Short mmCIF file of C-alpha atoms and ligand atoms in Angstrom, two decimals:
data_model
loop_
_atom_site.label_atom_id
_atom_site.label_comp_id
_atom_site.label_asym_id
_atom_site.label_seq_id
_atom_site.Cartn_x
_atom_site.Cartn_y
_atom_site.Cartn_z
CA UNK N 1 -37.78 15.86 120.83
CA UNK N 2 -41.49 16.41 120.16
CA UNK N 3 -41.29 20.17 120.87
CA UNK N 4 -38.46 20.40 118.03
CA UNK N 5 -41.29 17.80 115.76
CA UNK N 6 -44.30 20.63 116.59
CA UNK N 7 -41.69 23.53 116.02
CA UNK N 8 -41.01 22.05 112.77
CA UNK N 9 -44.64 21.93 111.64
CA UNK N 10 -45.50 24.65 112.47
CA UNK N 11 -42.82 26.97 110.87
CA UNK N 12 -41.67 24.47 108.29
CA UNK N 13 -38.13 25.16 109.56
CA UNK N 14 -36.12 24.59 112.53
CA UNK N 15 -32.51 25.26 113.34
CA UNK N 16 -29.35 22.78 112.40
CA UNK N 17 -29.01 22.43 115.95
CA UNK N 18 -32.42 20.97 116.75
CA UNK N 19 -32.28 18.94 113.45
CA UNK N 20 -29.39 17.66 114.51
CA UNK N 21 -30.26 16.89 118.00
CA UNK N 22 -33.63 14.85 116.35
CA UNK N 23 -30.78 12.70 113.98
CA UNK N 24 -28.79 12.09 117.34
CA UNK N 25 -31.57 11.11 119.38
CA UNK N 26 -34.93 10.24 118.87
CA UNK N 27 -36.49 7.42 120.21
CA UNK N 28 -38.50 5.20 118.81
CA UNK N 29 -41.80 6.51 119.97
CA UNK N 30 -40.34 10.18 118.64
CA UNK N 31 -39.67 8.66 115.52
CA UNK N 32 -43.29 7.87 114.93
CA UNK N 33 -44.76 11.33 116.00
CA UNK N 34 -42.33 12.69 113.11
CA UNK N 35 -44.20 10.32 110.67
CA UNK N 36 -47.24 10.95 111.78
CA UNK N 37 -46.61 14.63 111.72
CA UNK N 38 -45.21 14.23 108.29
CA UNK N 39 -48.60 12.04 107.23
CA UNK N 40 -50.45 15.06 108.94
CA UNK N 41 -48.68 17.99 106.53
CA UNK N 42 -48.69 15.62 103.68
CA UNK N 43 -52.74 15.61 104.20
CA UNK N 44 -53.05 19.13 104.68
CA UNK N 45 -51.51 20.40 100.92
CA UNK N 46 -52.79 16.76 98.94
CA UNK N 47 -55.16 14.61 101.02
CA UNK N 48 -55.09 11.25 100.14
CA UNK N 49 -53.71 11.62 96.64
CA UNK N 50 -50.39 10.00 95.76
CA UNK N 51 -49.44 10.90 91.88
CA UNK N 52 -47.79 8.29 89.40
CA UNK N 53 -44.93 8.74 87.26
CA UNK N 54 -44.38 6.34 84.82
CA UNK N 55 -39.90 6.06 84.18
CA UNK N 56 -38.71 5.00 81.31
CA UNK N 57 -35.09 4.37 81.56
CA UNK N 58 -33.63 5.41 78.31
CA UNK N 59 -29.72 4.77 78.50
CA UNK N 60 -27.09 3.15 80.29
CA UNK N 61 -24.22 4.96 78.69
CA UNK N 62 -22.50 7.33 81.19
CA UNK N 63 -19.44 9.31 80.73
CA UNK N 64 -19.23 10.09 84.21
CA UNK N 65 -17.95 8.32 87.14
CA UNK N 66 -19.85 8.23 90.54
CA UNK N 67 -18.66 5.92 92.76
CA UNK N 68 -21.61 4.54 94.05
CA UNK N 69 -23.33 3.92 90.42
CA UNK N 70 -23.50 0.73 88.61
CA UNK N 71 -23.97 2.26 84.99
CA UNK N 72 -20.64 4.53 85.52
CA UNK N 73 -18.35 4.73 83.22
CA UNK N 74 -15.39 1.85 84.59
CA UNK N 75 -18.21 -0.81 84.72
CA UNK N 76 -16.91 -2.82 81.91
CA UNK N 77 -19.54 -5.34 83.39
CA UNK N 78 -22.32 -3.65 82.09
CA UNK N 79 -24.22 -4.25 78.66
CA UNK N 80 -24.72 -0.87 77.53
CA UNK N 81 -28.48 -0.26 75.61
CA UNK N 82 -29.99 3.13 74.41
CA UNK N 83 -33.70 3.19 73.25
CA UNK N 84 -34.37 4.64 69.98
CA UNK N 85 -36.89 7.40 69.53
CA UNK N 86 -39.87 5.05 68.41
CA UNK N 87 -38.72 2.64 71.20
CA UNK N 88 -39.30 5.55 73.92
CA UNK N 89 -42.94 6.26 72.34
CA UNK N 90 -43.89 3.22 72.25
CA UNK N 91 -42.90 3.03 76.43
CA UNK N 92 -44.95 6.19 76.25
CA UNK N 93 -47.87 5.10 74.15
CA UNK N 94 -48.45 1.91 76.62
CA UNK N 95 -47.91 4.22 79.97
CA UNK N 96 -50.43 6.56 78.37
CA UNK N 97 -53.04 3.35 77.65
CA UNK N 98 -52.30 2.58 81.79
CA UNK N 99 -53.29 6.43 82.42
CA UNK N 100 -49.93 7.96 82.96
CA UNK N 101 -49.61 11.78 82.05
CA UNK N 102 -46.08 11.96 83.41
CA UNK N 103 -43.25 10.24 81.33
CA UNK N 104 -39.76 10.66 83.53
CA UNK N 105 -36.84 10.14 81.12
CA UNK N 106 -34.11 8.86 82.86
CA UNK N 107 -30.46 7.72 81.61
CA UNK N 108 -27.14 8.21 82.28
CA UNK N 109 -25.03 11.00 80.61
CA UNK N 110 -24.83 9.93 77.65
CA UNK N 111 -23.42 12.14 74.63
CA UNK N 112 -25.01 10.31 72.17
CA UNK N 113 -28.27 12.46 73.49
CA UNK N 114 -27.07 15.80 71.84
CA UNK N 115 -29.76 18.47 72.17
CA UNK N 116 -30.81 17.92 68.66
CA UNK N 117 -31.25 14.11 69.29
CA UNK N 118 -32.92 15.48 72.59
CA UNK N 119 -35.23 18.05 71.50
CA UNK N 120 -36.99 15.40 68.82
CA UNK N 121 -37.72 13.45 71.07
CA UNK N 122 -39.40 15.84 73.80
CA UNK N 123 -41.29 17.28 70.84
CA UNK N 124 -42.54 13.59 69.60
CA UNK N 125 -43.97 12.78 73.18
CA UNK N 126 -45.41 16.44 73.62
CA UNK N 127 -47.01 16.21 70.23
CA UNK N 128 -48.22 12.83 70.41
CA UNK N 129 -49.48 13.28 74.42
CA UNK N 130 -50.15 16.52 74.65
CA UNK N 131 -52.01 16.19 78.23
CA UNK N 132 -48.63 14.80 79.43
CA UNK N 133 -45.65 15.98 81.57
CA UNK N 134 -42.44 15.50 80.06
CA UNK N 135 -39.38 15.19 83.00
CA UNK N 136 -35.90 14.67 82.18
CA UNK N 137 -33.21 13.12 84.71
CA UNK N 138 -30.19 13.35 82.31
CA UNK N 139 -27.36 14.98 84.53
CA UNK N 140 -25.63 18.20 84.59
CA UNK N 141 -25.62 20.37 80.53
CA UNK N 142 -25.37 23.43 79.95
CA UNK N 143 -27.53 26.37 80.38
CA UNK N 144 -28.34 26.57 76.86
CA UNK N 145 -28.77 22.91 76.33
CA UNK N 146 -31.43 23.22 79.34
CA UNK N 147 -32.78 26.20 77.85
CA UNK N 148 -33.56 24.20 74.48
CA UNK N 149 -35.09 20.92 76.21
CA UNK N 150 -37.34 23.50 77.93
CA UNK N 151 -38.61 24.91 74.59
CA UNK N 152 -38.87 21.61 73.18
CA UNK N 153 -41.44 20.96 76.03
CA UNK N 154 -39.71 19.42 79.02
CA UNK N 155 -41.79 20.76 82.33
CA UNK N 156 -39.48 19.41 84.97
CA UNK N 157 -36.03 18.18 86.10
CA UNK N 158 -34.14 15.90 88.50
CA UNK N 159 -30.94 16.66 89.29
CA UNK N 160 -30.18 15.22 92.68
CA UNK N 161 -27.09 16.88 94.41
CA UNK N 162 -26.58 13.73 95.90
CA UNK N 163 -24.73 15.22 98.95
CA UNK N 164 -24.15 18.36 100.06
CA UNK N 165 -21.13 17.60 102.31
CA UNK N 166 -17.93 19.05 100.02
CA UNK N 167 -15.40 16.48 100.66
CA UNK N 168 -18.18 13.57 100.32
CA UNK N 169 -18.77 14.98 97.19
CA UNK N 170 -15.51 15.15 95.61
CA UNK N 171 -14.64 12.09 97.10
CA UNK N 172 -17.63 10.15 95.25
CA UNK N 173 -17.48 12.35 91.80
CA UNK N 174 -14.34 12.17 90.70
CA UNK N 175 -13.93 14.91 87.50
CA UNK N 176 -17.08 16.42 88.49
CA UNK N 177 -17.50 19.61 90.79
CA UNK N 178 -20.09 20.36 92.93
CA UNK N 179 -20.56 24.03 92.60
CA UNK N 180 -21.32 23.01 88.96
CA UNK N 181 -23.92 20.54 90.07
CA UNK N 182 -25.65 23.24 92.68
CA UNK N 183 -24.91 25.74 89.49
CA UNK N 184 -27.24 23.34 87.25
CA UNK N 185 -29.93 23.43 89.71
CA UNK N 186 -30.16 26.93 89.94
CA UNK N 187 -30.56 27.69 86.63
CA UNK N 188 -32.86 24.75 85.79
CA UNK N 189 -35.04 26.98 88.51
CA UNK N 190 -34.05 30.13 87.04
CA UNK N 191 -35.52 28.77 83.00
CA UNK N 192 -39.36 27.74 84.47
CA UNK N 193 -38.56 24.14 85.34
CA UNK N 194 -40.22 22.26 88.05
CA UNK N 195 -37.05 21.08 90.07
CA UNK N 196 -35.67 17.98 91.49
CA UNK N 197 -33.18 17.58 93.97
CA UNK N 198 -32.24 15.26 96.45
CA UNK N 199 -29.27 12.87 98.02
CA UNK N 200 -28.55 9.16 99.61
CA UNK N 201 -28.68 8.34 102.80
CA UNK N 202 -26.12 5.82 104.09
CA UNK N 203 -22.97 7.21 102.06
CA UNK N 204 -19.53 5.78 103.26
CA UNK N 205 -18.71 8.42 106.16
CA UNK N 206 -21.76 10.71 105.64
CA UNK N 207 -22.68 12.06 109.48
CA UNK N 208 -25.75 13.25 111.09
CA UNK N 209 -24.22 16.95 110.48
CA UNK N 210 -23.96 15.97 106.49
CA UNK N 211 -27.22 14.80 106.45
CA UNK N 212 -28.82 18.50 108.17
CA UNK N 213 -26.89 20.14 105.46
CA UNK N 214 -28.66 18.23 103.04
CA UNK N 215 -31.76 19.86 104.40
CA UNK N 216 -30.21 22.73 104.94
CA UNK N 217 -29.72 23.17 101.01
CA UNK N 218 -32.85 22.00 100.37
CA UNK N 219 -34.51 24.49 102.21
CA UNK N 220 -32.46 26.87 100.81
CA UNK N 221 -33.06 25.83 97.18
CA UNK N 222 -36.47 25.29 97.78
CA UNK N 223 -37.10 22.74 94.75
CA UNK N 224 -40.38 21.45 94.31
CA UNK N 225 -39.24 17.96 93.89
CA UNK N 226 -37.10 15.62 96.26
CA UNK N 227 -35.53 12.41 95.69
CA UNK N 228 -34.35 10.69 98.57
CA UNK N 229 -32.88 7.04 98.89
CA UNK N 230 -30.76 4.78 100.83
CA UNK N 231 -27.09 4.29 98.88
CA UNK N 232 -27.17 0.71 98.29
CA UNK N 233 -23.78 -1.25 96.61
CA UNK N 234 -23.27 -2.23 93.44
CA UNK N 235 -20.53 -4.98 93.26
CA UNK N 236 -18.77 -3.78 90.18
CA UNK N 237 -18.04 -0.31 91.56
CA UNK N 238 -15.49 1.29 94.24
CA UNK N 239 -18.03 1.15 96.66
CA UNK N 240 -19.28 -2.86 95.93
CA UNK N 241 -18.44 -3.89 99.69
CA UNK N 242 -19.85 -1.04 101.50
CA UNK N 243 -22.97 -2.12 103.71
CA UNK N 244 -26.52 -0.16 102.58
CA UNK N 245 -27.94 2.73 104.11
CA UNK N 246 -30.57 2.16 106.79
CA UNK N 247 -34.15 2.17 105.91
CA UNK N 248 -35.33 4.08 109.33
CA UNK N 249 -32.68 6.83 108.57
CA UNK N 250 -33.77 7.46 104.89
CA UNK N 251 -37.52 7.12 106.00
CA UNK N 252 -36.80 9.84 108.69
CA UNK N 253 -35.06 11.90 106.03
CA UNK N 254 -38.00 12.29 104.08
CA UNK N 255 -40.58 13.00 106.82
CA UNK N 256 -37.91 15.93 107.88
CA UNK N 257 -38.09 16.92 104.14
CA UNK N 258 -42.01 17.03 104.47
CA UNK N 259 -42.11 19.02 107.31
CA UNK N 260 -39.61 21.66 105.77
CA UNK N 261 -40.73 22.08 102.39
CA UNK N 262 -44.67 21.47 102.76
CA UNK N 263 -45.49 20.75 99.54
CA UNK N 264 -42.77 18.94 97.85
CA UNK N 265 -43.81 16.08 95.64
CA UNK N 266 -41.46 13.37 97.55
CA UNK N 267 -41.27 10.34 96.02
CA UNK N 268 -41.25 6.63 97.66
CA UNK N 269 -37.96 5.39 95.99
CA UNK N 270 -37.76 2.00 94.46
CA UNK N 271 -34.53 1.93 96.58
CA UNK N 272 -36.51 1.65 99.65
CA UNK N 273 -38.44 -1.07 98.44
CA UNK N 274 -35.15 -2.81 97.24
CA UNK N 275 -34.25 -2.42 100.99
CA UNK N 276 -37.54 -3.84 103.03
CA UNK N 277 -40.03 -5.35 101.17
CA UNK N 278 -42.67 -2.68 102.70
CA UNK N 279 -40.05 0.28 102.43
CA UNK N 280 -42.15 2.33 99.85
CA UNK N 281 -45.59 1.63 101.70
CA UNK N 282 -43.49 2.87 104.82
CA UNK N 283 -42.57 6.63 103.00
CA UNK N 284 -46.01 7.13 101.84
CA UNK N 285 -47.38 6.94 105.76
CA UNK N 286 -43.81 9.34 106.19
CA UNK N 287 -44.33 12.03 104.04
CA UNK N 288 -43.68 10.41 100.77
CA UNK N 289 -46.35 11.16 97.70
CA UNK N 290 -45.15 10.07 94.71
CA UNK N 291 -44.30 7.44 93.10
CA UNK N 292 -42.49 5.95 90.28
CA UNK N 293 -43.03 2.78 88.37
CA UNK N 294 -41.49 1.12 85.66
CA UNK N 295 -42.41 1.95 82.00
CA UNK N 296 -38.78 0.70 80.72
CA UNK N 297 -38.89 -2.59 78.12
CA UNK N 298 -38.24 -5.67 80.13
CA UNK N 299 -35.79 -6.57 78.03
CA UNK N 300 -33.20 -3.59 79.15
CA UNK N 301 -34.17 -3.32 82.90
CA UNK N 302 -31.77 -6.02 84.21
CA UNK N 303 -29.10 -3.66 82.28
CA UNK N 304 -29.97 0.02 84.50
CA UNK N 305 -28.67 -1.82 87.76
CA UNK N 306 -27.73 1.26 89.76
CA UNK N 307 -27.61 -1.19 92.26
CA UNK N 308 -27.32 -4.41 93.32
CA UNK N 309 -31.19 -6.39 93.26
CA UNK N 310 -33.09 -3.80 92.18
CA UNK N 311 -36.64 -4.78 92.27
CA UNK N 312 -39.04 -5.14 89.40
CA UNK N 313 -36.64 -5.57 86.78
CA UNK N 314 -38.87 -8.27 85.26
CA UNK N 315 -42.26 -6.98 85.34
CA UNK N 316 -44.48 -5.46 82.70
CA UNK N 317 -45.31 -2.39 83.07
CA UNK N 318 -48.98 -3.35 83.28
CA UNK N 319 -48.15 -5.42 86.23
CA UNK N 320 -46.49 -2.67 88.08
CA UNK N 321 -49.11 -0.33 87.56
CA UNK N 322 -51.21 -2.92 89.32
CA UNK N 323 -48.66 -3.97 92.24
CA UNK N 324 -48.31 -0.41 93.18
CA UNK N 325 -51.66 0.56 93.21
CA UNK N 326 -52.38 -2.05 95.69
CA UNK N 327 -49.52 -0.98 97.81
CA UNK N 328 -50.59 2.71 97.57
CA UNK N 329 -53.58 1.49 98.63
CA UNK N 330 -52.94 -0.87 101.27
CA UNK N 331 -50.83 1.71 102.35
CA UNK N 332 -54.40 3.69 103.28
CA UNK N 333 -54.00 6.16 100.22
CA UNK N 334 -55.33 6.47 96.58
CA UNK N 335 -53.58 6.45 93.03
CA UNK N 336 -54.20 10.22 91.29
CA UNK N 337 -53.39 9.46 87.60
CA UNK N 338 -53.48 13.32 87.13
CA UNK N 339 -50.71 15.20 85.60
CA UNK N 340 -49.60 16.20 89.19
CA UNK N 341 -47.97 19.58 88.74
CA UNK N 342 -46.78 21.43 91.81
CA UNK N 343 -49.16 23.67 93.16
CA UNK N 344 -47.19 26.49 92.55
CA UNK N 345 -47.63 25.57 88.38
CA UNK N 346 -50.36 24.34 88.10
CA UNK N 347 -52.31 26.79 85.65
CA UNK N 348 -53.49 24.72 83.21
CA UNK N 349 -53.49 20.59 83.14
CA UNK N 350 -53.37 21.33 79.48
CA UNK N 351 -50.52 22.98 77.85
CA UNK N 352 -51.25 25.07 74.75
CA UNK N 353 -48.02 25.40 72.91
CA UNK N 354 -47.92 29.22 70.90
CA UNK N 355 -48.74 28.34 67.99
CA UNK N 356 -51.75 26.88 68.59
CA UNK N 357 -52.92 29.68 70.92
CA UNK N 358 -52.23 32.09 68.22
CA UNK N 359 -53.95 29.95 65.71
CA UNK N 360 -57.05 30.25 67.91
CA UNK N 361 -56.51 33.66 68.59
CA UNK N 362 -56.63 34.32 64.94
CA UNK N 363 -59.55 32.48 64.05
CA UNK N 364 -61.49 34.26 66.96
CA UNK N 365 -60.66 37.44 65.44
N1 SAH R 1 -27.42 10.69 85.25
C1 SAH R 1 -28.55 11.27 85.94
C2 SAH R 1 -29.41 10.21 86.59
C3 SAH R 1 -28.68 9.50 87.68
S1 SAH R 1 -29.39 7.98 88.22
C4 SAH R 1 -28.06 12.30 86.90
O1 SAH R 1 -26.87 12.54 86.98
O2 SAH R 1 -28.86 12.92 87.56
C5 SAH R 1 -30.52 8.55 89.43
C6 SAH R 1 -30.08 8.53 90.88
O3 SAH R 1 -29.81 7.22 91.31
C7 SAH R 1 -28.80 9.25 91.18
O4 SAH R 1 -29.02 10.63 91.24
C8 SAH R 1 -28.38 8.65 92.51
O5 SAH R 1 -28.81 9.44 93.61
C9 SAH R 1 -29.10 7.30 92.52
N2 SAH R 1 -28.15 6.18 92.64
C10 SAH R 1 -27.13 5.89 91.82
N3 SAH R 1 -26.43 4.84 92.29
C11 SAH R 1 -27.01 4.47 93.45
C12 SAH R 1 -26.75 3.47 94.41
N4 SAH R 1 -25.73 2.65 94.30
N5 SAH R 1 -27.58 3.38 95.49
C13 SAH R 1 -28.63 4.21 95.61
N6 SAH R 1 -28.93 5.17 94.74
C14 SAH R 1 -28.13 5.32 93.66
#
């Protein structure tokens, strides 16, 4: 197993075979040479730095109807809430005062959001915090709609494809189709965003094989962002009495997706700390280098229950800011409040929209 683990570092690939062979049977003591192989890669492209996203979760109404997901449509359970432009700013204006220069707007598809609704409110943040990332987690649109958000001044997207396997897929989606899903990733790529993809770990029936051709894609895809957590019930959905995904498995997952795609920004999910109390500490020392507190109002976080006992759901955002620095650091890493780009875009930390570079053009002249 540790000839496939120094195989895999070294050519940041490896075939299904081996991968699958590492799922079936490492050891314990294997299992920690992949983390610490992952820590090693992780410490070769970023050092020490792990960058902070502050998420501000935006709405709760969702016209689709993923089985696993506690804001789907059916959940009649749910109080639905949608933030209001000057309610997202102000989320924005206090993550901005904590030193955030990524805001991660998150929600569930919600029409309400038309690209009109959409593009005001990219253009508010980017106006108002103009040294900030703007990155949008609002489900499969269409190219155009994509292509408008992107003008409006949205940098990056996240867009897990949740599984690769086909007949997990439609099995958990039901209306949806997955080619459309991979489709939406591509051309997210294809219109300049920085790209998120990513799956659960733990699905009802998902095997070993499923889970290598969820690094199969993503090697394929080659995003430079990867969301990986364990599936984790909700009780008022289909899948309500289905046990969790296991933390070692999802940890494993993303030191395999450190090792393949070098210098993904991998988050350490809130799911794994909703899991094992030290599950996001664990991911950083695996691979993991992001991560991704709370900037939602208290008020509405009990409301975005994905799933069941979701952690921090009453905790300013101050205090988050706080709890996870100490973790990051306990963890034997430091917060980097920078903007974080990937290191394939990162030209500038400041954008400089046209206009403005033609006004200065201009007045050079
Ligand atoms: N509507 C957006 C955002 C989805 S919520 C979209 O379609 O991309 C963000 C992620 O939460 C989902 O992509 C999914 O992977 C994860 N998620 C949803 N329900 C979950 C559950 N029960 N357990 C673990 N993760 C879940």
């Amino acid at each position: 197993m540790k000839a496939h683990i120094d195989q895999l570092f070294e050519k940041s690939d490896l075939s299904d075979k081996a991968l699958l062979a590492l799922l079936d049977g490492m050891s314990d003591d294997d299992v920690h040479y992949l983390f610490e192989s992952a820590r090693r890669k992780k410490q070769l492209h970023y050092g020490d730095s792990v960058y902070m996203r502050g998420l501000i979760e935006f709405t709760n109404y969702c016209k689709q109807r993923c089985a696993y997901c506690g804001i789907r449509a059916d959940n009649g359970q749910v109080e639905r809430y949608r933030l209001n432009k000057a309610q997202i700013l102000q989320c924005c204006e206090e993550g901005h005062a904590l030193g955030y220069r990524t805001f991660v707007l998150q929600g569930g598809e919600d029409p309400f959001y038309t690209d009109d609704r959409l593009v005001d409110i990219i253009r508010s943040i980017k106006s108002s915090f103009s040294d900030c990332a703007v990155t949008l987690s609002v489900g499969e649109r269409s190219r155009e709609s994509y292509m408008r958000l992107k003008e409006a001044g949205a940098n990056r997207y996240l867009l897990r494809h949740e599984t690769a396997s086909p007949s997990l897929y439609a099995s958990l989606h039901p209306g949806m189709s997955q080619e459309n899903r991979i489709q939406c990733l591509y051309t997210l790529k294809s219109l300049g965003y920085q790209v998120g993809a990513g799956f659960m770990v733990g699905l009802p029936n998902q095997t070993h094989a499923d889970l290598v051709a969820d690094l199969r894609f993503l090697k394929q895809l080659s995003p430079e962002m990867v969301g990986i957590g364990p599936f984790i019930p909700q009780k008022d959905t289909p899948l309500g009495q289905v046990p969790h995904g296991s933390v070692r498995m999802t940890l494993i997952m993303v030191a395999l997706t450190r090792l393949l795609l070098p210098q993904v920004l991998l988050p350490s999910t809130t799911a794994l700390g909703t899991l094992d109390s030290k599950g996001r500490e664990k991911a950083l020392r695996a691979g993991a280098n992001v991560v991704m507190p709370n900037l939602s109002p208290t008020d509405v976080r009990e409301q975005y229950a994905l799933y069941d006992n979701k952690i921090c759901t009453g905790d300013e955002a101050a205090h988050c800011r706080q709890c996870i620095e100490r973790r990051i650091v306990s963890a034997g890493f430091r917060v980097d409040m920078g903007r974080g780009d990937h290191p394939d875009y990162q030209t500038s930390s400041v954008e400089i929209s046209p206009e403005k570079r033609y006004a200065d053009i201009i007045r050079l002249a």
